[in-house]
XYZ file of C-alpha atoms in Angstrom:
396
model
C -0.768 -20.488 -1.358
C 0.534 -17.205 -2.869
C 1.609 -14.606 -0.316
C 2.241 -10.899 -0.794
C 5.444 -9.311 0.446
C 3.425 -6.851 2.512
C 1.793 -9.811 4.288
C 5.252 -11.224 4.960
C 6.457 -7.863 6.229
C 3.473 -7.539 8.546
C 3.834 -11.092 9.815
C 7.486 -10.425 10.628
C 6.247 -8.059 13.336
C 5.197 -11.060 15.402
C 8.802 -12.260 15.396
C 10.631 -9.085 16.344
C 10.812 -9.652 20.110
C 14.351 -10.791 20.809
C 15.665 -9.709 17.430
C 18.430 -7.106 17.163
C 17.510 -3.543 16.230
C 19.277 -0.403 15.173
C 18.883 2.313 17.814
C 17.211 2.222 21.196
C 13.621 1.060 20.987
C 11.142 -0.276 23.508
C 10.325 -3.458 21.642
C 7.335 -4.512 23.676
C 5.776 -1.103 23.275
C 6.427 -1.281 19.553
C 4.282 -4.376 19.350
C 1.204 -2.556 20.544
C -1.162 -0.233 18.680
C -0.793 0.657 15.023
C 2.274 0.310 12.896
C 3.437 1.070 9.391
C 5.465 -1.406 7.379
C 7.319 0.456 4.644
C 8.579 -2.454 2.584
C 10.756 -2.261 -0.478
C 10.648 -5.229 -2.822
C 13.874 -6.717 -4.168
C 15.549 -5.055 -7.131
C 13.361 -6.942 -9.621
C 10.214 -5.192 -8.423
C 11.629 -1.978 -7.029
C 8.496 -0.631 -5.328
C 7.814 0.661 -1.838
C 4.611 -0.813 -0.393
C 3.257 0.804 2.754
C 0.512 -0.755 4.813
C -0.932 -0.263 8.294
C -1.768 -2.991 10.789
C -3.051 -3.121 14.325
C -2.188 -5.898 16.730
C -5.210 -7.599 18.231
C -5.507 -9.024 21.732
C -4.971 -12.541 20.386
C -1.634 -11.339 18.890
C -2.910 -11.623 15.316
C -2.764 -8.608 13.016
C -5.655 -6.639 11.583
C -5.056 -4.695 8.409
C -6.241 -1.108 8.828
C -5.095 0.328 5.505
C -4.300 -1.887 2.489
C -0.898 -1.753 0.806
C -0.190 1.362 -1.224
C 2.877 3.095 -2.533
C 4.736 3.511 -5.766
C 7.949 2.841 -7.726
C 10.166 4.113 -4.926
C 12.382 1.131 -4.174
C 16.065 0.582 -4.824
C 15.393 -0.062 -8.493
C 14.150 3.507 -8.938
C 17.612 4.702 -7.905
C 19.194 2.260 -10.371
C 16.861 3.412 -13.148
C 17.797 7.016 -12.503
C 21.472 6.082 -12.771
C 20.907 4.262 -16.077
C 19.049 7.320 -17.347
C 21.986 9.469 -16.275
C 24.375 7.314 -18.297
C 22.041 7.408 -21.272
C 22.131 11.189 -21.187
C 25.913 10.926 -21.623
C 25.929 8.203 -24.278
C 23.026 9.546 -26.317
C 19.203 9.294 -26.505
C 17.789 5.761 -26.267
C 21.305 4.333 -26.389
C 21.534 2.230 -23.222
C 19.345 -0.548 -24.608
C 21.779 -0.894 -27.507
C 24.794 -0.761 -25.199
C 23.242 -3.440 -22.999
C 22.600 -5.611 -26.041
C 26.204 -5.292 -27.238
C 27.927 -5.429 -23.828
C 25.715 -7.342 -21.398
C 28.577 -8.396 -19.106
C 29.896 -4.828 -18.826
C 26.381 -3.466 -18.327
C 25.868 -5.804 -15.371
C 29.289 -4.825 -14.069
C 28.217 -1.162 -14.135
C 25.161 -2.012 -12.042
C 27.274 -3.992 -9.562
C 29.731 -1.123 -9.165
C 26.878 1.347 -8.719
C 25.258 -0.914 -6.124
C 28.451 -0.904 -4.050
C 28.702 2.883 -4.272
C 24.989 3.318 -3.587
C 25.228 1.353 -0.348
C 28.174 3.463 0.828
C 26.114 6.661 0.834
C 25.206 7.763 4.359
C 23.747 11.104 5.524
C 26.989 12.358 7.080
C 29.168 11.471 4.089
C 30.862 14.420 2.358
C 33.457 14.958 -0.335
C 33.309 13.038 -3.590
C 32.057 9.672 -4.802
C 33.271 7.604 -7.759
C 31.803 4.796 -9.854
C 34.172 2.800 -12.060
C 32.775 2.418 -15.581
C 34.057 -0.171 -18.124
C 36.073 1.140 -21.061
C 33.469 -0.293 -23.451
C 30.945 2.304 -22.269
C 33.192 5.237 -23.074
C 34.096 3.715 -26.437
C 30.380 3.388 -27.084
C 29.889 7.062 -26.115
C 32.605 8.193 -28.509
C 31.033 6.297 -31.395
C 27.456 7.209 -30.590
C 28.117 10.847 -29.798
C 30.824 11.203 -32.469
C 33.247 12.795 -29.995
C 36.944 12.230 -29.287
C 36.783 11.077 -25.650
C 34.601 10.486 -22.570
C 35.011 14.025 -21.255
C 33.771 15.400 -24.558
C 30.678 13.156 -24.328
C 29.928 14.631 -20.892
C 30.457 18.155 -22.217
C 27.759 17.747 -24.874
C 25.293 16.189 -22.413
C 23.119 18.002 -19.877
C 25.456 16.764 -17.097
C 28.200 19.237 -17.900
C 29.607 20.542 -14.617
C 27.772 17.910 -12.563
C 29.973 14.880 -13.202
C 33.594 14.471 -14.244
C 35.537 11.716 -15.951
C 38.744 10.656 -14.179
C 40.804 7.557 -15.022
C 37.923 5.286 -16.015
C 35.605 6.577 -13.295
C 32.718 8.997 -13.077
C 33.079 11.469 -10.213
C 30.359 13.436 -8.390
C 30.216 15.463 -5.216
C 28.336 13.478 -2.588
C 25.635 16.146 -2.442
C 25.055 15.953 -6.202
C 25.007 12.160 -6.049
C 22.334 12.192 -3.316
C 20.250 14.794 -5.088
C 20.382 13.198 -8.544
C 19.795 9.566 -7.596
C 18.105 9.471 -4.156
C 16.235 12.674 -3.436
C 13.100 12.119 -5.521
C 12.664 8.524 -4.347
C 13.179 9.297 -0.657
C 10.898 12.340 -0.796
C 8.140 10.276 -2.438
C 8.266 7.675 0.348
C 8.165 10.288 3.108
C 5.364 12.300 1.481
C 3.262 9.167 1.044
C 3.674 8.257 4.722
C 2.799 11.818 5.761
C -0.304 11.679 3.573
C -1.401 8.393 5.127
C -0.868 9.710 8.646
C -3.411 12.456 8.036
C -6.109 9.776 7.950
C -8.038 9.930 11.242
C -8.116 6.119 11.437
C -4.346 5.871 11.763
C -3.310 9.226 13.176
C -2.373 7.536 16.452
C 0.119 5.166 14.817
C 2.668 4.151 17.430
C 5.501 2.608 15.426
C 7.014 2.360 11.983
C 8.606 -0.967 11.060
C 10.990 -0.747 8.106
C 11.771 -3.975 6.264
C 12.952 -4.958 2.798
C 16.199 -4.260 0.982
C 15.776 -0.510 0.465
C 14.907 -0.048 4.148
C 18.611 -0.602 4.828
C 19.388 2.669 3.027
C 20.577 5.184 5.626
C 19.139 8.106 3.661
C 15.669 6.542 3.775
C 16.044 5.768 7.475
C 17.115 9.304 8.348
C 14.329 10.906 6.295
C 11.594 8.831 7.933
C 12.974 9.293 11.445
C 13.257 13.061 10.891
C 9.742 13.475 9.504
C 7.886 11.027 11.737
C 8.710 12.543 15.105
C 6.888 10.961 18.011
C 6.817 7.555 16.272
C 9.130 4.695 17.090
C 11.018 3.718 13.953
C 12.078 0.065 14.117
C 14.804 -1.061 11.729
C 15.845 -4.717 12.095
C 19.431 -5.649 11.326
C 19.333 -7.379 7.918
C 16.004 -5.724 7.145
C 16.158 -7.312 3.700
C 15.688 -10.761 5.261
C 12.645 -9.720 7.292
C 10.277 -10.518 4.426
C 11.702 -14.044 4.130
C 11.401 -14.597 7.885
C 7.808 -13.355 7.801
C 6.995 -15.690 4.906
C 8.305 -18.697 6.825
C 6.292 -17.753 9.904
C 3.167 -17.146 7.830
C 3.566 -20.609 6.318
C 3.264 -22.074 9.819
C 0.437 -19.766 10.852
C -1.686 -18.580 7.873
C -4.103 -16.878 10.281
C -1.435 -14.514 11.607
C -3.294 -11.789 9.705
C -6.851 -12.240 10.917
C -8.554 -9.415 9.057
C -7.817 -7.606 5.803
C -9.224 -4.599 3.964
C -10.672 -5.247 0.507
C -8.536 -3.489 -2.097
C -11.268 -3.851 -4.710
C -14.997 -4.356 -5.015
C -15.711 -7.994 -5.854
C -18.880 -9.022 -7.610
C -20.733 -11.151 -10.133
C -22.279 -10.333 -13.497
C -26.087 -10.426 -13.335
C -29.010 -9.832 -15.719
C -31.884 -8.350 -13.672
C -35.250 -7.282 -15.049
C -34.882 -4.117 -17.131
C -36.362 -1.029 -15.451
C -36.557 2.122 -17.633
C -36.338 4.416 -14.616
C -33.187 2.700 -13.352
C -31.287 1.334 -16.353
C -30.041 3.048 -19.552
C -31.783 1.972 -22.743
C -28.454 0.832 -24.219
C -28.371 -1.972 -21.622
C -31.787 -3.397 -22.557
C -31.656 -6.975 -23.863
C -34.459 -9.373 -24.745
C -34.091 -12.960 -23.489
C -36.879 -15.534 -23.896
C -39.455 -12.751 -24.226
C -38.299 -10.876 -21.126
C -36.522 -7.520 -20.991
C -33.236 -7.773 -19.110
C -30.512 -5.330 -18.202
C -27.167 -6.659 -19.339
C -23.713 -6.220 -17.810
C -24.914 -5.389 -14.287
C -22.219 -5.590 -11.588
C -23.692 -7.273 -8.495
C -21.315 -6.434 -5.583
C -20.465 -9.130 -3.039
C -17.736 -7.307 -1.094
C -17.073 -3.599 -1.500
C -13.731 -1.826 -1.622
C -12.603 -0.831 1.878
C -14.756 -3.437 3.618
C -13.138 -5.380 6.471
C -12.703 -9.062 5.582
C -12.045 -11.628 8.325
C -10.253 -14.854 7.453
C -12.711 -17.413 6.117
C -15.478 -14.949 5.226
C -17.978 -16.521 2.820
C -20.676 -14.729 0.813
C -23.305 -16.977 -0.826
C -25.855 -15.852 -3.406
C -28.493 -17.916 -5.244
C -29.033 -17.452 -8.989
C -31.154 -19.038 -11.704
C -30.071 -19.829 -15.277
C -30.521 -16.932 -17.664
C -31.809 -18.997 -20.605
C -34.767 -21.349 -20.156
C -33.235 -23.939 -22.510
C -29.661 -23.425 -21.479
C -27.427 -26.381 -20.677
C -24.740 -24.301 -18.961
C -24.708 -21.583 -16.284
C -21.849 -19.104 -16.553
C -20.693 -17.533 -13.287
C -18.464 -14.553 -14.107
C -16.537 -12.915 -11.254
C -15.351 -9.310 -11.574
C -13.319 -6.785 -9.579
C -13.527 -2.999 -9.710
C -11.477 -0.064 -8.402
C -14.758 1.706 -7.693
C -16.522 1.252 -4.365
C -19.929 1.196 -6.030
C -19.641 -0.019 -9.651
C -22.823 -0.314 -11.683
C -21.774 -2.210 -14.807
C -19.001 -4.629 -15.709
C -17.878 -2.587 -18.722
C -17.016 0.494 -16.662
C -13.445 1.779 -16.482
C -11.463 0.057 -13.731
C -13.541 -3.109 -13.894
C -11.858 -6.396 -14.844
C -12.930 -10.007 -15.283
C -11.239 -12.376 -12.840
C -12.644 -15.503 -14.422
C -15.755 -17.507 -15.286
C -17.048 -20.785 -13.850
C -19.167 -22.972 -16.107
C -21.790 -25.085 -14.327
C -23.375 -27.824 -16.492
C -27.172 -28.119 -16.187
C -27.913 -31.734 -17.096
C -30.856 -34.076 -16.687
C -33.256 -31.540 -15.227
C -35.409 -28.579 -16.219
C -33.190 -25.458 -16.336
C -36.208 -23.281 -15.488
C -36.323 -24.831 -12.003
C -32.597 -24.894 -11.325
C -31.044 -22.825 -8.570
C -27.286 -22.394 -8.320
C -25.614 -21.119 -5.164
C -22.503 -19.081 -5.888
C -20.251 -18.580 -2.867
C -17.184 -16.370 -2.684
C -14.667 -17.122 0.091
C -12.520 -14.180 1.179
C -9.945 -13.275 3.797
C -6.850 -15.058 2.518
C -4.370 -14.374 -0.276
C -6.644 -16.170 -2.741
C -10.283 -15.740 -3.646
C -12.112 -19.062 -3.838
C -15.390 -19.347 -5.715
C -17.800 -22.272 -5.500
C -20.850 -22.777 -7.715
C -23.226 -25.459 -6.370
C -26.224 -26.860 -8.259
C -28.779 -27.104 -5.431
C -30.846 -29.718 -7.287
C -27.917 -32.177 -7.545
C -25.618 -30.770 -4.824
C -22.727 -30.941 -7.290
C -20.199 -28.138 -6.917
C -17.435 -26.626 -9.011
C -14.556 -24.770 -7.347
C -12.161 -22.217 -8.742
C -9.403 -20.203 -7.106
C -8.177 -16.743 -8.129
C -4.859 -15.266 -7.084
C -5.831 -11.773 -5.891
C -2.373 -10.409 -4.984
């Protein structure tokens, strides 16, 4: 069963008693009430996903606010560094350099990663990143200059970075500002925005997990801004997601209630009503006026979904002589979508139910959507034969 990293991060909360933490925290108290889980995906994804859970009396977790965030993980810092180098080497040049010097390009990222992890709030002075000779040779050719320093001089980084013996040199303050400041500020501002919501204003603790949560600059910024909250930072925060995934595998009901991120529904063709439907949606079928493309909501965005929730609806075939019933399932960003062709509405998939050996006009098909887990399961059952067709959608 697919599992989101935010689910893993939330599930890790159940395991934190007895684990080692940075700073003095009352662990038992941290397990009660609301909590945030700022969670940065590994470098491949590079996002910060923030969600809010409340611990229930049975020790399961209830999702209060679904995962939200943006491209504010460790990869955003890496991307800013690559953009910085591209400003030195020339517009749109790094893709070409990477193509010609893949090994050296990866070496640059490794060196930057080491330097990036050494940056702590109290650090002062200067910071260096060793850059392969091939990069500076590439700059000379691409920029048509004599040396690396000249390439820097013609870029917008003049006076910000220096070239010294195969290394790029910044002041620590410049390094923080150029590569970290925007990302860290975005995370903090998003948390502050969420905390203004009356539902979660009384949040008790902030649990930081994922690789970028180990960044001291991120830790300090959140602790400084979120006064009155207990900020919990496990040692090896990057492994917390893995630990949560293992635990969730043993107890899939650790998260007992989720919040619908979308509105889920089915395409229907009700009777056309001039006072309700636009004329452009009118469609004649077997002598009857129908309204096409209607979004029939089953679960609305923001609705609380307990594990195992099922929503059945009974439908009849659209065509009197049809041999197949099509059950199309849609999602929408809108809480109250009207039609399936609206912006933000997408088709998840379609089930095809064969209508054989009986009169289609008298057939009833029960479509049931099963919610509350990391997958959406849909069952279409022909009530005249009791035959059912199942389909599963990954909704992460």
